[in-house]
């Protein structure tokens, strides 16, 4: 019923359906033309929330955060590296619906793999035009070298992600590193700044 339009001789004005939605005055409205039902439209589904976790387990979905860069690792390529997506954790949580940053964890015999569908985080070697060789991240399962070992970092909940199978260089084994994107670099003494990663886990902390 309209609350302010002056009533007519037949009564106050109501919303009515008669060959379309209109208004009509009535002192005795009925359900047929004047009755309406409200259906609540659900809101947009909330984006997934990932919680900072000291540990991860087989089957988890995680985002991989590097505090120095303020980014999480994406499967989108940026040159030869994986791109970082800027985030600001709040209350030890990251909220995002970006599917490219969500990695499924598999753990067997202490070895970890990170997957997105048919993409598997691994390592590959390339030779540049000047003849130098570089080791870069790969998402092609056929490239192999896609198992990783987690080594405890210095800060709480921080881990170094070491490739378990790619041959070590004279500088040491290859680790996941942040340097203008997510890449791989050999080191015998990784530090939290570039090599330190924190897992934010879907479903709460362990």
PDB file of N, CA and C in Angstrom, residues 98-172:
ATOM      1  N   UNK A  98      40.930 -15.614  -6.048  1.00  0.00           N
ATOM      2  CA  UNK A  98      41.790 -15.786  -7.223  1.00  0.00           C
ATOM      3  C   UNK A  98      42.239 -17.247  -7.296  1.00  0.00           C
ATOM      4  N   UNK A  99      41.733 -17.969  -8.280  1.00  0.00           N
ATOM      5  CA  UNK A  99      42.041 -19.401  -8.384  1.00  0.00           C
ATOM      6  C   UNK A  99      43.498 -19.659  -8.735  1.00  0.00           C
ATOM      7  N   UNK A 100      44.188 -18.666  -9.310  1.00  0.00           N
ATOM      8  CA  UNK A 100      45.575 -18.890  -9.723  1.00  0.00           C
ATOM      9  C   UNK A 100      46.552 -18.925  -8.548  1.00  0.00           C
ATOM     10  N   UNK A 101      46.099 -18.542  -7.356  1.00  0.00           N
ATOM     11  CA  UNK A 101      47.003 -18.536  -6.196  1.00  0.00           C
ATOM     12  C   UNK A 101      46.727 -19.698  -5.238  1.00  0.00           C
ATOM     13  N   UNK A 102      45.724 -20.510  -5.542  1.00  0.00           N
ATOM     14  CA  UNK A 102      45.332 -21.611  -4.656  1.00  0.00           C
ATOM     15  C   UNK A 102      46.013 -22.900  -5.110  1.00  0.00           C
ATOM     16  N   UNK A 103      46.856 -23.466  -4.240  1.00  0.00           N
ATOM     17  CA  UNK A 103      47.627 -24.662  -4.560  1.00  0.00           C
ATOM     18  C   UNK A 103      47.146 -25.837  -3.712  1.00  0.00           C
ATOM     19  N   UNK A 104      46.942 -26.971  -4.378  1.00  0.00           N
ATOM     20  CA  UNK A 104      46.578 -28.201  -3.667  1.00  0.00           C
ATOM     21  C   UNK A 104      47.852 -28.937  -3.269  1.00  0.00           C
ATOM     22  N   UNK A 105      47.914 -29.322  -2.016  1.00  0.00           N
ATOM     23  CA  UNK A 105      49.109 -29.950  -1.453  1.00  0.00           C
ATOM     24  C   UNK A 105      48.954 -31.472  -1.448  1.00  0.00           C
ATOM     25  N   UNK A 106      49.990 -32.156  -1.911  1.00  0.00           N
ATOM     26  CA  UNK A 106      50.081 -33.609  -1.744  1.00  0.00           C
ATOM     27  C   UNK A 106      51.381 -33.906  -1.012  1.00  0.00           C
ATOM     28  N   UNK A 107      51.322 -34.763  -0.010  1.00  0.00           N
ATOM     29  CA  UNK A 107      52.506 -35.108   0.770  1.00  0.00           C
ATOM     30  C   UNK A 107      52.600 -36.628   0.855  1.00  0.00           C
ATOM     31  N   UNK A 108      53.756 -37.149   0.467  1.00  0.00           N
ATOM     32  CA  UNK A 108      54.015 -38.587   0.561  1.00  0.00           C
ATOM     33  C   UNK A 108      55.472 -38.780   0.957  1.00  0.00           C
ATOM     34  N   UNK A 109      55.701 -39.522   2.021  1.00  0.00           N
ATOM     35  CA  UNK A 109      57.061 -39.790   2.511  1.00  0.00           C
ATOM     36  C   UNK A 109      57.842 -38.510   2.763  1.00  0.00           C
ATOM     37  N   UNK A 110      57.141 -37.486   3.236  1.00  0.00           N
ATOM     38  CA  UNK A 110      57.794 -36.228   3.555  1.00  0.00           C
ATOM     39  C   UNK A 110      58.081 -35.338   2.360  1.00  0.00           C
ATOM     40  N   UNK A 111      57.726 -35.781   1.167  1.00  0.00           N
ATOM     41  CA  UNK A 111      57.942 -34.994  -0.053  1.00  0.00           C
ATOM     42  C   UNK A 111      56.620 -34.322  -0.439  1.00  0.00           C
ATOM     43  N   UNK A 112      56.714 -33.060  -0.834  1.00  0.00           N
ATOM     44  CA  UNK A 112      55.524 -32.240  -1.066  1.00  0.00           C
ATOM     45  C   UNK A 112      55.412 -31.889  -2.545  1.00  0.00           C
ATOM     46  N   UNK A 113      54.208 -31.945  -3.072  1.00  0.00           N
ATOM     47  CA  UNK A 113      53.940 -31.402  -4.400  1.00  0.00           C
ATOM     48  C   UNK A 113      52.840 -30.346  -4.290  1.00  0.00           C
ATOM     49  N   UNK A 114      52.909 -29.367  -5.188  1.00  0.00           N
ATOM     50  CA  UNK A 114      51.936 -28.282  -5.237  1.00  0.00           C
ATOM     51  C   UNK A 114      51.290 -28.287  -6.617  1.00  0.00           C
ATOM     52  N   UNK A 115      49.959 -28.383  -6.651  1.00  0.00           N
ATOM     53  CA  UNK A 115      49.262 -28.552  -7.923  1.00  0.00           C
ATOM     54  C   UNK A 115      48.121 -27.552  -8.065  1.00  0.00           C
ATOM     55  N   UNK A 116      47.806 -27.271  -9.336  1.00  0.00           N
ATOM     56  CA  UNK A 116      46.572 -26.574  -9.718  1.00  0.00           C
ATOM     57  C   UNK A 116      46.034 -27.305 -10.932  1.00  0.00           C
ATOM     58  N   UNK A 117      45.076 -28.185 -10.722  1.00  0.00           N
ATOM     59  CA  UNK A 117      44.584 -28.979 -11.841  1.00  0.00           C
ATOM     60  C   UNK A 117      45.710 -29.814 -12.417  1.00  0.00           C
ATOM     61  N   UNK A 118      45.987 -29.642 -13.726  1.00  0.00           N
ATOM     62  CA  UNK A 118      47.075 -30.404 -14.344  1.00  0.00           C
ATOM     63  C   UNK A 118      48.415 -29.675 -14.265  1.00  0.00           C
ATOM     64  N   UNK A 119      48.446 -28.549 -13.599  1.00  0.00           N
ATOM     65  CA  UNK A 119      49.699 -27.821 -13.404  1.00  0.00           C
ATOM     66  C   UNK A 119      50.376 -28.306 -12.129  1.00  0.00           C
ATOM     67  N   UNK A 120      51.665 -28.595 -12.227  1.00  0.00           N
ATOM     68  CA  UNK A 120      52.431 -29.074 -11.082  1.00  0.00           C
ATOM     69  C   UNK A 120      53.689 -28.229 -10.966  1.00  0.00           C
ATOM     70  N   UNK A 121      53.912 -27.669  -9.782  1.00  0.00           N
ATOM     71  CA  UNK A 121      55.091 -26.823  -9.583  1.00  0.00           C
ATOM     72  C   UNK A 121      56.349 -27.679  -9.613  1.00  0.00           C
ATOM     73  N   UNK A 122      57.244 -27.353 -10.526  1.00  0.00           N
ATOM     74  CA  UNK A 122      58.495 -28.086 -10.655  1.00  0.00           C
ATOM     75  C   UNK A 122      59.617 -27.160 -11.089  1.00  0.00           C
ATOM     76  N   UNK A 123      60.655 -27.742 -11.671  1.00  0.00           N
ATOM     77  CA  UNK A 123      61.830 -26.979 -12.092  1.00  0.00           C
ATOM     78  C   UNK A 123      62.209 -27.389 -13.511  1.00  0.00           C
ATOM     79  N   UNK A 124      62.762 -26.447 -14.243  1.00  0.00           N
ATOM     80  CA  UNK A 124      63.253 -26.726 -15.589  1.00  0.00           C
ATOM     81  C   UNK A 124      64.501 -25.897 -15.844  1.00  0.00           C
ATOM     82  N   UNK A 125      65.328 -26.357 -16.740  1.00  0.00           N
ATOM     83  CA  UNK A 125      66.559 -25.642 -17.071  1.00  0.00           C
ATOM     84  C   UNK A 125      66.452 -25.094 -18.483  1.00  0.00           C
ATOM     85  N   UNK A 126      66.897 -23.864 -18.666  1.00  0.00           N
ATOM     86  CA  UNK A 126      66.913 -23.258 -20.005  1.00  0.00           C
ATOM     87  C   UNK A 126      68.299 -22.686 -20.269  1.00  0.00           C
ATOM     88  N   UNK A 127      68.627 -22.563 -21.534  1.00  0.00           N
ATOM     89  CA  UNK A 127      69.893 -21.971 -21.950  1.00  0.00           C
ATOM     90  C   UNK A 127      69.601 -20.678 -22.684  1.00  0.00           C
ATOM     91  N   UNK A 128      70.207 -19.583 -22.230  1.00  0.00           N
ATOM     92  CA  UNK A 128      69.948 -18.278 -22.843  1.00  0.00           C
ATOM     93  C   UNK A 128      70.778 -18.132 -24.115  1.00  0.00           C
ATOM     94  N   UNK A 129      70.542 -17.032 -24.822  1.00  0.00           N
ATOM     95  CA  UNK A 129      71.238 -16.793 -26.086  1.00  0.00           C
ATOM     96  C   UNK A 129      72.738 -16.610 -25.896  1.00  0.00           C
ATOM     97  N   UNK A 130      73.156 -16.238 -24.667  1.00  0.00           N
ATOM     98  CA  UNK A 130      74.590 -16.074 -24.417  1.00  0.00           C
ATOM     99  C   UNK A 130      75.245 -17.357 -23.916  1.00  0.00           C
ATOM    100  N   UNK A 131      74.461 -18.441 -23.919  1.00  0.00           N
ATOM    101  CA  UNK A 131      75.010 -19.730 -23.543  1.00  0.00           C
ATOM    102  C   UNK A 131      74.921 -20.059 -22.068  1.00  0.00           C
ATOM    103  N   UNK A 132      74.433 -19.134 -21.252  1.00  0.00           N
ATOM    104  CA  UNK A 132      74.305 -19.402 -19.820  1.00  0.00           C
ATOM    105  C   UNK A 132      73.051 -20.231 -19.556  1.00  0.00           C
ATOM    106  N   UNK A 133      73.138 -21.063 -18.540  1.00  0.00           N
ATOM    107  CA  UNK A 133      71.980 -21.871 -18.162  1.00  0.00           C
ATOM    108  C   UNK A 133      71.331 -21.306 -16.900  1.00  0.00           C
ATOM    109  N   UNK A 134      70.012 -21.406 -16.862  1.00  0.00           N
ATOM    110  CA  UNK A 134      69.233 -20.919 -15.724  1.00  0.00           C
ATOM    111  C   UNK A 134      68.223 -21.984 -15.329  1.00  0.00           C
ATOM    112  N   UNK A 135      67.934 -22.029 -14.055  1.00  0.00           N
ATOM    113  CA  UNK A 135      66.901 -22.921 -13.552  1.00  0.00           C
ATOM    114  C   UNK A 135      65.690 -22.078 -13.187  1.00  0.00           C
ATOM    115  N   UNK A 136      64.555 -22.421 -13.761  1.00  0.00           N
ATOM    116  CA  UNK A 136      63.326 -21.654 -13.569  1.00  0.00           C
ATOM    117  C   UNK A 136      62.188 -22.567 -13.120  1.00  0.00           C
ATOM    118  N   UNK A 137      61.162 -21.979 -12.544  1.00  0.00           N
ATOM    119  CA  UNK A 137      59.998 -22.789 -12.189  1.00  0.00           C
ATOM    120  C   UNK A 137      59.280 -23.286 -13.436  1.00  0.00           C
ATOM    121  N   UNK A 138      58.682 -24.435 -13.313  1.00  0.00           N
ATOM    122  CA  UNK A 138      57.885 -25.031 -14.386  1.00  0.00           C
ATOM    123  C   UNK A 138      56.547 -25.458 -13.816  1.00  0.00           C
ATOM    124  N   UNK A 139      55.521 -25.412 -14.650  1.00  0.00           N
ATOM    125  CA  UNK A 139      54.202 -25.923 -14.267  1.00  0.00           C
ATOM    126  C   UNK A 139      53.808 -27.123 -15.125  1.00  0.00           C
ATOM    127  N   UNK A 140      54.756 -27.599 -15.905  1.00  0.00           N
ATOM    128  CA  UNK A 140      54.530 -28.739 -16.789  1.00  0.00           C
ATOM    129  C   UNK A 140      54.983 -30.010 -16.077  1.00  0.00           C
ATOM    130  N   UNK A 141      54.039 -30.877 -15.774  1.00  0.00           N
ATOM    131  CA  UNK A 141      54.382 -32.090 -15.027  1.00  0.00           C
ATOM    132  C   UNK A 141      55.428 -32.929 -15.757  1.00  0.00           C
ATOM    133  N   UNK A 142      55.437 -32.837 -17.103  1.00  0.00           N
ATOM    134  CA  UNK A 142      56.391 -33.632 -17.877  1.00  0.00           C
ATOM    135  C   UNK A 142      57.836 -33.196 -17.647  1.00  0.00           C
ATOM    136  N   UNK A 143      58.035 -31.967 -17.174  1.00  0.00           N
ATOM    137  CA  UNK A 143      59.402 -31.500 -16.897  1.00  0.00           C
ATOM    138  C   UNK A 143      60.000 -32.195 -15.681  1.00  0.00           C
ATOM    139  N   UNK A 144      59.142 -32.739 -14.847  1.00  0.00           N
ATOM    140  CA  UNK A 144      59.628 -33.441 -13.654  1.00  0.00           C
ATOM    141  C   UNK A 144      60.152 -32.479 -12.599  1.00  0.00           C
ATOM    142  N   UNK A 145      61.002 -32.996 -11.727  1.00  0.00           N
ATOM    143  CA  UNK A 145      61.593 -32.206 -10.643  1.00  0.00           C
ATOM    144  C   UNK A 145      60.508 -31.462  -9.847  1.00  0.00           C
ATOM    145  N   UNK A 146      59.420 -32.166  -9.564  1.00  0.00           N
ATOM    146  CA  UNK A 146      58.270 -31.485  -8.962  1.00  0.00           C
ATOM    147  C   UNK A 146      57.959 -31.950  -7.540  1.00  0.00           C
ATOM    148  N   UNK A 147      58.956 -32.474  -6.846  1.00  0.00           N
ATOM    149  CA  UNK A 147      58.772 -32.737  -5.420  1.00  0.00           C
ATOM    150  C   UNK A 147      59.669 -31.807  -4.623  1.00  0.00           C
ATOM    151  N   UNK A 148      59.187 -31.458  -3.439  1.00  0.00           N
ATOM    152  CA  UNK A 148      59.823 -30.425  -2.631  1.00  0.00           C
ATOM    153  C   UNK A 148      59.932 -30.896  -1.174  1.00  0.00           C
ATOM    154  N   UNK A 149      60.911 -30.350  -0.506  1.00  0.00           N
ATOM    155  CA  UNK A 149      61.097 -30.617   0.915  1.00  0.00           C
ATOM    156  C   UNK A 149      61.006 -29.290   1.654  1.00  0.00           C
ATOM    157  N   UNK A 150      60.267 -29.272   2.756  1.00  0.00           N
ATOM    158  CA  UNK A 150      60.119 -28.052   3.544  1.00  0.00           C
ATOM    159  C   UNK A 150      61.157 -28.036   4.660  1.00  0.00           C
ATOM    160  N   UNK A 151      61.897 -26.937   4.735  1.00  0.00           N
ATOM    161  CA  UNK A 151      62.889 -26.744   5.798  1.00  0.00           C
ATOM    162  C   UNK A 151      62.461 -25.539   6.629  1.00  0.00           C
ATOM    163  N   UNK A 152      62.531 -25.684   7.946  1.00  0.00           N
ATOM    164  CA  UNK A 152      62.065 -24.616   8.835  1.00  0.00           C
ATOM    165  C   UNK A 152      62.921 -23.374   8.687  1.00  0.00           C
ATOM    166  N   UNK A 153      62.263 -22.223   8.521  1.00  0.00           N
ATOM    167  CA  UNK A 153      62.957 -20.949   8.476  1.00  0.00           C
ATOM    168  C   UNK A 153      63.191 -20.392   9.867  1.00  0.00           C
ATOM    169  N   UNK A 154      63.671 -19.165   9.927  1.00  0.00           N
ATOM    170  CA  UNK A 154      63.990 -18.549  11.218  1.00  0.00           C
ATOM    171  C   UNK A 154      62.743 -18.018  11.923  1.00  0.00           C
ATOM    172  N   UNK A 155      61.876 -17.342  11.180  1.00  0.00           N
ATOM    173  CA  UNK A 155      60.679 -16.749  11.779  1.00  0.00           C
ATOM    174  C   UNK A 155      59.592 -17.808  11.962  1.00  0.00           C
ATOM    175  N   UNK A 156      58.660 -17.514  12.846  1.00  0.00           N
ATOM    176  CA  UNK A 156      57.552 -18.432  13.101  1.00  0.00           C
ATOM    177  C   UNK A 156      56.750 -18.678  11.826  1.00  0.00           C
ATOM    178  N   UNK A 157      56.373 -19.932  11.597  1.00  0.00           N
ATOM    179  CA  UNK A 157      55.522 -20.345  10.470  1.00  0.00           C
ATOM    180  C   UNK A 157      56.170 -20.100   9.114  1.00  0.00           C
ATOM    181  N   UNK A 158      57.501 -19.913   9.093  1.00  0.00           N
ATOM    182  CA  UNK A 158      58.211 -19.646   7.849  1.00  0.00           C
ATOM    183  C   UNK A 158      58.970 -20.894   7.411  1.00  0.00           C
ATOM    184  N   UNK A 159      58.893 -21.173   6.115  1.00  0.00           N
ATOM    185  CA  UNK A 159      59.521 -22.369   5.561  1.00  0.00           C
ATOM    186  C   UNK A 159      60.352 -22.024   4.338  1.00  0.00           C
ATOM    187  N   UNK A 160      61.433 -22.792   4.147  1.00  0.00           N
ATOM    188  CA  UNK A 160      62.187 -22.772   2.908  1.00  0.00           C
ATOM    189  C   UNK A 160      61.714 -23.963   2.086  1.00  0.00           C
ATOM    190  N   UNK A 161      61.451 -23.729   0.795  1.00  0.00           N
ATOM    191  CA  UNK A 161      60.878 -24.754  -0.070  1.00  0.00           C
ATOM    192  C   UNK A 161      61.977 -25.219  -1.022  1.00  0.00           C
ATOM    193  N   UNK A 162      62.571 -26.362  -0.717  1.00  0.00           N
ATOM    194  CA  UNK A 162      63.730 -26.868  -1.458  1.00  0.00           C
ATOM    195  C   UNK A 162      63.303 -27.931  -2.471  1.00  0.00           C
ATOM    196  N   UNK A 163      63.811 -27.793  -3.703  1.00  0.00           N
ATOM    197  CA  UNK A 163      63.523 -28.818  -4.695  1.00  0.00           C
ATOM    198  C   UNK A 163      64.278 -30.086  -4.340  1.00  0.00           C
ATOM    199  N   UNK A 164      63.542 -31.198  -4.359  1.00  0.00           N
ATOM    200  CA  UNK A 164      64.096 -32.448  -3.843  1.00  0.00           C
ATOM    201  C   UNK A 164      64.896 -33.239  -4.870  1.00  0.00           C
ATOM    202  N   UNK A 165      64.696 -32.961  -6.154  1.00  0.00           N
ATOM    203  CA  UNK A 165      65.277 -33.838  -7.174  1.00  0.00           C
ATOM    204  C   UNK A 165      66.173 -33.139  -8.190  1.00  0.00           C
ATOM    205  N   UNK A 166      66.025 -31.811  -8.371  1.00  0.00           N
ATOM    206  CA  UNK A 166      66.874 -31.148  -9.359  1.00  0.00           C
ATOM    207  C   UNK A 166      68.316 -31.154  -8.842  1.00  0.00           C
ATOM    208  N   UNK A 167      69.285 -31.505  -9.694  1.00  0.00           N
ATOM    209  CA  UNK A 167      70.674 -31.590  -9.226  1.00  0.00           C
ATOM    210  C   UNK A 167      71.166 -30.266  -8.642  1.00  0.00           C
ATOM    211  N   UNK A 168      71.795 -30.345  -7.489  1.00  0.00           N
ATOM    212  CA  UNK A 168      72.334 -29.139  -6.837  1.00  0.00           C
ATOM    213  C   UNK A 168      73.459 -28.549  -7.670  1.00  0.00           C
ATOM    214  N   UNK A 169      73.663 -27.244  -7.553  1.00  0.00           N
ATOM    215  CA  UNK A 169      74.782 -26.574  -8.205  1.00  0.00           C
ATOM    216  C   UNK A 169      75.926 -26.421  -7.203  1.00  0.00           C
ATOM    217  N   UNK A 170      76.974 -25.774  -7.632  1.00  0.00           N
ATOM    218  CA  UNK A 170      78.104 -25.541  -6.724  1.00  0.00           C
ATOM    219  C   UNK A 170      77.720 -24.599  -5.589  1.00  0.00           C
ATOM    220  N   UNK A 171      76.615 -23.858  -5.767  1.00  0.00           N
ATOM    221  CA  UNK A 171      76.145 -22.945  -4.722  1.00  0.00           C
ATOM    222  C   UNK A 171      75.180 -23.615  -3.757  1.00  0.00           C
ATOM    223  N   UNK A 172      74.787 -24.849  -4.074  1.00  0.00           N
ATOM    224  CA  UNK A 172      73.872 -25.546  -3.194  1.00  0.00           C
ATOM    225  C   UNK A 172      72.629 -26.028  -3.913  1.00  0.00           C
TER     226      UNK A 172
END
